[in-house]
Coordinates of C-alpha atoms in Angstrom, one line a residue:
X1 CA 30.9 173.4 35.5
X2 CA 31.9 175.4 38.6
X3 CA 35.1 177.7 38.2
X4 CA 36.2 178.6 41.7
X5 CA 37.9 181.6 41.1
X6 CA 35.0 183.5 39.5
X7 CA 32.1 181.6 41.0
X8 CA 30.7 181.5 37.3
X9 CA 30.2 178.2 35.2
X10 CA 32.4 177.3 32.5
X11 CA 32.5 174.9 29.9
X12 CA 34.3 171.6 30.2
X13 CA 34.9 169.2 27.2
X14 CA 34.3 165.6 27.9
X15 CA 34.8 162.7 25.3
X16 CA 34.4 158.9 24.8
X17 CA 30.9 158.9 24.0
X18 CA 29.6 156.4 21.4
X19 CA 26.5 158.5 19.8
X20 CA 25.7 162.5 20.3
X21 CA 22.3 161.1 22.3
X22 CA 24.8 159.6 25.0
X23 CA 26.5 162.9 24.9
X24 CA 23.3 165.0 25.5
X25 CA 22.4 162.7 28.0
X26 CA 25.7 163.2 29.8
X27 CA 25.6 167.0 29.4
X28 CA 21.7 167.3 30.8
X29 CA 22.7 164.9 33.6
X30 CA 26.0 167.1 34.4
X31 CA 23.7 170.6 34.7
X32 CA 21.1 168.8 36.6
X33 CA 23.9 168.0 39.1
X34 CA 25.4 171.5 38.8
X35 CA 22.0 173.2 40.0
X36 CA 21.6 170.8 43.0
X37 CA 25.5 171.6 44.0
X38 CA 26.7 167.9 43.5
X39 CA 28.6 168.6 40.4
X40 CA 32.5 167.3 40.7
X41 CA 35.3 169.3 38.5
X42 CA 37.4 166.9 37.1
X43 CA 40.3 166.6 39.3
X44 CA 43.8 164.8 38.8
X45 CA 44.2 163.9 42.8
X46 CA 45.6 160.4 43.2
X47 CA 44.7 158.0 46.0
X48 CA 48.0 158.8 47.8
X49 CA 47.6 162.3 47.7
X50 CA 44.3 162.7 48.7
X51 CA 44.8 160.1 51.9
X52 CA 48.2 162.4 52.7
X53 CA 45.5 165.6 53.2
X54 CA 42.5 163.8 54.1
X55 CA 44.4 161.9 57.5
X56 CA 45.6 165.4 59.0
X57 CA 42.2 166.9 58.4
X58 CA 40.5 164.2 59.9
X59 CA 42.6 163.5 62.7
X60 CA 42.1 167.3 64.1
X61 CA 37.8 167.3 63.2
X62 CA 37.6 164.0 64.9
X63 CA 39.8 164.2 67.0
X64 CA 41.7 161.2 66.9
X65 CA 44.5 159.8 69.4
X66 CA 48.0 159.7 68.1
X67 CA 48.0 156.0 68.6
X68 CA 44.8 156.0 66.3
X69 CA 46.7 158.1 63.8
X70 CA 49.6 156.1 63.8
X71 CA 47.7 153.0 63.2
X72 CA 45.6 154.8 60.1
X73 CA 49.0 156.2 58.5
X74 CA 50.7 152.3 58.9
X75 CA 47.5 150.5 57.4
X76 CA 47.7 153.4 54.3
X77 CA 51.4 153.0 53.7
X78 CA 51.4 149.4 53.6
X79 CA 48.3 148.2 52.6
X80 CA 46.7 150.8 50.2
X81 CA 49.6 153.1 48.6
X82 CA 51.4 150.2 46.9
X83 CA 48.1 148.8 45.4
X84 CA 46.3 151.9 44.1
X85 CA 48.0 155.0 45.3
X86 CA 49.0 156.2 42.0
X87 CA 45.3 155.5 40.5
X88 CA 43.3 158.7 40.2
X89 CA 40.3 159.0 42.7
X90 CA 37.8 159.5 40.0
X91 CA 39.0 156.3 38.4
X92 CA 38.8 154.1 41.4
X93 CA 35.8 152.0 41.2
X94 CA 34.1 149.1 43.2
X95 CA 35.8 146.7 41.3
X96 CA 39.3 148.5 42.3
X97 CA 38.0 147.9 46.1
X98 CA 37.0 144.8 45.7
X99 CA 39.9 143.1 43.9
X100 CA 42.1 145.1 46.4
X101 CA 40.5 143.4 49.6
X102 CA 40.8 140.0 47.6
X103 CA 44.4 140.6 46.8
X104 CA 44.8 141.5 50.6
X105 CA 43.0 138.7 51.7
X106 CA 45.9 136.1 50.3
X107 CA 48.4 137.7 52.1
X108 CA 46.9 139.3 55.2
X109 CA 44.5 138.6 58.3
X110 CA 40.9 139.3 58.0
X111 CA 41.6 141.7 60.7
X112 CA 43.9 143.8 59.0
X113 CA 41.4 143.6 55.5
X114 CA 38.8 144.8 57.8
X115 CA 40.5 147.5 59.2
X116 CA 42.0 148.9 56.1
X117 CA 38.6 148.5 54.6
X118 CA 37.0 150.9 57.4
X119 CA 39.9 153.3 57.0
X120 CA 39.0 153.6 53.2
X121 CA 35.3 153.7 53.6
X122 CA 35.4 156.8 56.0
X123 CA 37.9 158.4 53.6
X124 CA 36.3 158.0 50.4
X125 CA 32.8 159.0 52.3
X126 CA 34.3 162.3 53.1
X127 CA 35.8 162.8 49.3
X128 CA 32.2 162.8 48.4
X129 CA 30.4 164.6 50.9
X130 CA 32.9 166.9 52.4
X131 CA 35.6 167.7 49.7
X132 CA 33.5 166.9 46.7
X133 CA 36.6 165.1 44.7
X134 CA 34.3 162.1 43.6
X135 CA 30.4 161.9 42.7
X136 CA 29.8 158.5 44.3
X137 CA 31.7 156.4 46.9
X138 CA 33.1 153.2 45.3
X139 CA 33.7 151.5 48.9
X140 CA 30.0 152.1 49.9
X141 CA 28.6 149.0 48.2
X142 CA 31.7 146.5 48.6
X143 CA 31.4 144.6 51.9
X144 CA 34.2 144.7 54.2
X145 CA 35.6 141.4 55.0
X146 CA 34.9 140.4 58.6
X147 CA 36.9 138.3 60.7
X148 CA 34.9 135.5 62.9
X149 CA 34.7 137.1 66.0
X150 CA 35.7 134.4 68.7
X151 CA 34.6 134.7 72.3
X152 CA 36.6 136.4 74.7
X153 CA 39.1 134.1 76.9
X154 CA 38.5 134.7 80.4
X155 CA 39.5 132.9 83.4
X156 CA 37.1 131.1 86.0
X157 CA 37.1 132.4 89.7
X158 CA 39.4 129.5 90.9
X159 CA 42.0 130.6 88.2
X160 CA 42.1 134.1 89.2
X161 CA 42.3 133.2 93.1
X162 CA 45.3 130.8 92.3
X163 CA 46.9 133.7 90.6
X164 CA 46.2 136.2 93.3
X165 CA 48.3 134.1 95.7
X166 CA 51.2 134.9 93.8
X167 CA 50.4 138.5 92.9
X168 CA 50.1 139.7 96.2
X169 CA 54.0 139.1 97.0
X170 CA 55.2 140.4 93.4
X171 CA 57.0 143.6 93.7
X172 CA 54.3 144.3 90.8
X173 CA 51.3 142.5 91.8
X174 CA 49.1 145.6 92.6
X175 CA 49.1 146.6 88.9
X176 CA 47.4 143.0 87.8
X177 CA 45.0 143.5 91.0
X178 CA 44.0 147.1 89.7
X179 CA 43.9 145.6 86.1
X180 CA 41.5 142.4 87.3
X181 CA 39.6 144.5 89.8
X182 CA 38.8 147.6 87.8
X183 CA 38.6 146.4 84.2
X184 CA 40.7 149.4 83.3
X185 CA 42.7 149.4 80.4
X186 CA 46.8 148.6 80.5
X187 CA 47.5 152.1 79.1
X188 CA 45.3 153.6 81.8
X189 CA 46.8 151.3 84.9
X190 CA 50.4 152.3 83.7
X191 CA 48.9 156.3 83.7
X192 CA 47.7 156.0 86.9
X193 CA 49.5 159.0 89.6
X194 CA 49.2 158.8 93.1
X195 CA 46.8 161.8 93.0
X196 CA 44.4 160.0 91.1
X197 CA 44.2 157.3 93.9
X198 CA 41.8 158.1 96.7
X199 CA 42.5 155.0 99.0
X200 CA 40.2 156.5 102.0
X201 CA 37.4 156.3 99.7
X202 CA 38.4 153.4 98.0
X203 CA 38.0 155.1 94.5
X204 CA 40.2 155.4 91.6
X205 CA 40.3 158.5 89.0
X206 CA 41.4 157.2 85.7
X207 CA 42.4 160.4 83.7
X208 CA 45.4 159.8 81.7
X209 CA 47.1 156.8 79.6
X210 CA 50.6 155.9 78.6
X211 CA 50.8 154.2 75.2
X212 CA 53.6 153.3 72.6
X213 CA 53.2 155.3 69.5
X214 CA 55.9 154.7 66.6
X215 CA 58.2 153.1 69.0
X216 CA 58.0 156.3 71.4
X217 CA 56.2 156.0 74.9
X218 CA 53.6 158.9 75.4
X219 CA 51.1 160.2 77.9
X220 CA 47.7 161.0 76.3
X221 CA 45.9 163.8 78.7
X222 CA 42.7 161.6 78.2
X223 CA 41.5 158.2 77.8
X224 CA 40.5 156.3 74.6
X225 CA 36.7 157.8 74.7
X226 CA 38.0 161.1 76.0
X227 CA 36.6 161.2 79.0
X228 CA 37.9 160.6 82.6
X229 CA 36.1 157.9 84.8
X230 CA 36.0 157.2 88.4
X231 CA 36.1 153.5 89.4
X232 CA 35.3 152.1 92.9
X233 CA 37.8 149.7 94.3
X234 CA 37.0 146.7 96.8
X235 CA 39.0 146.4 100.3
X236 CA 41.3 144.0 98.5
X237 CA 42.6 146.2 96.1
X238 CA 42.7 149.1 98.6
X239 CA 45.2 146.9 100.7
X240 CA 47.3 145.9 97.7
X241 CA 47.7 149.9 96.6
X242 CA 48.9 150.6 100.3
X243 CA 51.6 147.6 100.6
X244 CA 52.5 148.8 97.1
X245 CA 52.6 152.5 98.1
X246 CA 55.0 151.2 100.9
X247 CA 57.2 149.0 98.6
X248 CA 57.4 152.0 96.2
X249 CA 58.9 154.2 99.0
X250 CA 61.5 151.7 99.9
X251 CA 62.4 151.8 96.5
X252 CA 63.1 155.3 96.2
X253 CA 65.1 155.1 99.6
X254 CA 67.4 152.4 98.2
X255 CA 67.8 154.0 94.9
X256 CA 70.9 155.7 93.6
X257 CA 68.7 158.2 91.3
X258 CA 64.9 158.4 91.5
X259 CA 62.9 159.9 88.7
X260 CA 59.6 161.3 90.8
X261 CA 56.8 160.6 88.1
X262 CA 54.1 160.6 90.5
X263 CA 53.2 157.4 89.1
X264 CA 51.7 154.6 90.7
X265 CA 53.6 151.8 88.7
X266 CA 57.4 152.8 88.0
X267 CA 60.2 151.0 87.2
X268 CA 63.2 150.9 89.2
X269 CA 64.3 154.3 89.2
X270 CA 60.6 155.9 89.7
X271 CA 60.1 156.1 85.6
X272 CA 56.8 155.1 84.0
X273 CA 56.9 151.8 83.0
X274 CA 56.8 150.6 78.9
X275 CA 53.3 149.4 77.7
X276 CA 55.0 146.1 76.9
X277 CA 57.9 144.0 78.0
X278 CA 58.5 143.8 81.5
X279 CA 54.3 144.1 82.5
X280 CA 54.0 140.9 80.0
X281 CA 57.4 139.1 81.0
X282 CA 56.5 139.3 84.9
X283 CA 52.8 138.4 84.5
X284 CA 53.9 135.1 82.3
X285 CA 56.0 134.7 85.4
X286 CA 53.0 134.7 87.8
X287 CA 50.7 132.5 85.6
X288 CA 53.3 129.9 85.5
X289 CA 54.0 130.0 89.3
X290 CA 50.1 129.5 89.5
X291 CA 50.1 126.9 87.3
X292 CA 47.1 128.4 85.4
X293 CA 46.6 128.5 81.6
X294 CA 48.0 131.9 80.3
X295 CA 45.9 135.1 79.8
X296 CA 47.1 138.5 78.7
X297 CA 46.8 141.3 80.6
X298 CA 44.1 142.7 78.8
X299 CA 42.1 139.4 79.0
X300 CA 41.7 140.6 83.1
X301 CA 39.6 143.3 81.7
X302 CA 37.5 140.8 79.6
X303 CA 37.2 138.6 82.8
X304 CA 36.1 141.7 85.0
X305 CA 33.4 142.4 82.8
X306 CA 32.1 139.0 81.7
X307 CA 31.9 138.1 85.6
X308 CA 29.9 141.5 86.4
X309 CA 27.4 141.2 83.3
X310 CA 27.2 137.2 84.5
X311 CA 26.1 138.3 87.8
X312 CA 23.5 140.6 86.5
X313 CA 25.2 143.8 87.0
X314 CA 23.2 146.2 84.7
X315 CA 24.9 146.9 81.2
X316 CA 25.2 150.6 81.5
X317 CA 27.2 150.0 85.1
X318 CA 29.8 147.6 83.3
X319 CA 29.9 149.9 80.4
X320 CA 30.7 152.8 82.7
X321 CA 33.4 150.8 84.5
X322 CA 35.1 149.7 81.0
X323 CA 35.1 153.5 80.0
X324 CA 32.8 152.8 76.9
X325 CA 30.9 155.6 75.8
X326 CA 27.9 153.6 74.6
X327 CA 26.6 151.0 76.3
X328 CA 26.0 149.0 72.9
X329 CA 29.7 149.0 72.5
X330 CA 29.6 146.8 75.7
X331 CA 26.8 144.8 74.3
X332 CA 28.5 143.9 71.1
X333 CA 31.8 142.7 72.6
X334 CA 30.5 140.5 75.3
X335 CA 27.3 139.4 73.2
X336 CA 27.9 135.8 74.5
X337 CA 27.4 136.9 77.7
X338 CA 24.6 139.1 77.4
X339 CA 23.0 136.2 75.0
X340 CA 22.9 134.2 78.1
X341 CA 21.1 136.9 80.1
X342 CA 18.6 137.1 77.2
X343 CA 17.7 133.4 77.5
X344 CA 17.8 133.8 81.4
X345 CA 15.1 136.3 80.8
X346 CA 13.2 133.9 79.2
X347 CA 13.0 131.3 81.6
X348 CA 11.9 134.1 84.3
X349 CA 9.4 135.0 82.1
X350 CA 8.0 131.1 81.8
X351 CA 8.5 130.8 85.4
X352 CA 6.0 133.8 86.1
X353 CA 3.7 132.4 83.7
X354 CA 3.4 129.0 85.0
X355 CA 2.6 130.5 88.5

């Protein structure tokens, strides 16, 4: 095998063969692999050691957001290391991975197992193609358990109208108005600054996001897909933001101490909102007052996208509003909606042919 220090080949002993012919066949196969540059030297690195080195390098070359890195670290620490962390990378087989998935499914949700499997597949693929630690990927031929995809829960027009009546009088109503009318992510809305809002032109420029990472709230200077987005807003949302700005100015005058964060949506002292807690508590109160079934704030994003697609807005336009890099992502998430459009297209074709 190749000696990294000298660049020359050196003899490496292998054992465990039943016959001399079997040993010679293995030797010849290794020689071919070496000439092709596919040979992998013996390595004692464990799964835990490899993943501890792989993730920081992967997060820099990808690059991954701090929230995503934290999620990967958590999955690896809880669901991988306790089970196969001490195994040598070169000892992991497809059976090892199959047993891991089967064991996890007895105690975790299919979504958790899917997430874990996705991370492992990336890591082991890189161990073969990039780092040359193993010759073949044991995760490649093991199906990752997939949860059944449930249709996204959305509201009807009437339900949102009932809620809007209560939103307009709520101090934080403009936040939910922005979520519903733009389809933005919650992190994007609470990261919105007044300098990013053009009420005269009726456009909101989303450029940063506030997210919780390991219990700490940070502001990311980019959105989830790494690109900023500009979303035109309707007159009702423009008016809601104007009213909200006046309320915020009044709150600033009344406050003993005000932190001028420049954010559109703030706490009572002008600081940034936490991604959970208060936002959800106030939203539940609004839903209860309107006497409608509860829909999460993120559900407003799904409602926005569903309504637009059902109304015939082009897929790429909806994808742009949502901040999806690829319209296929939008098509996959809202497959039930695009499926209806496909059936409607068939009816249109049939009507043309019948003329």
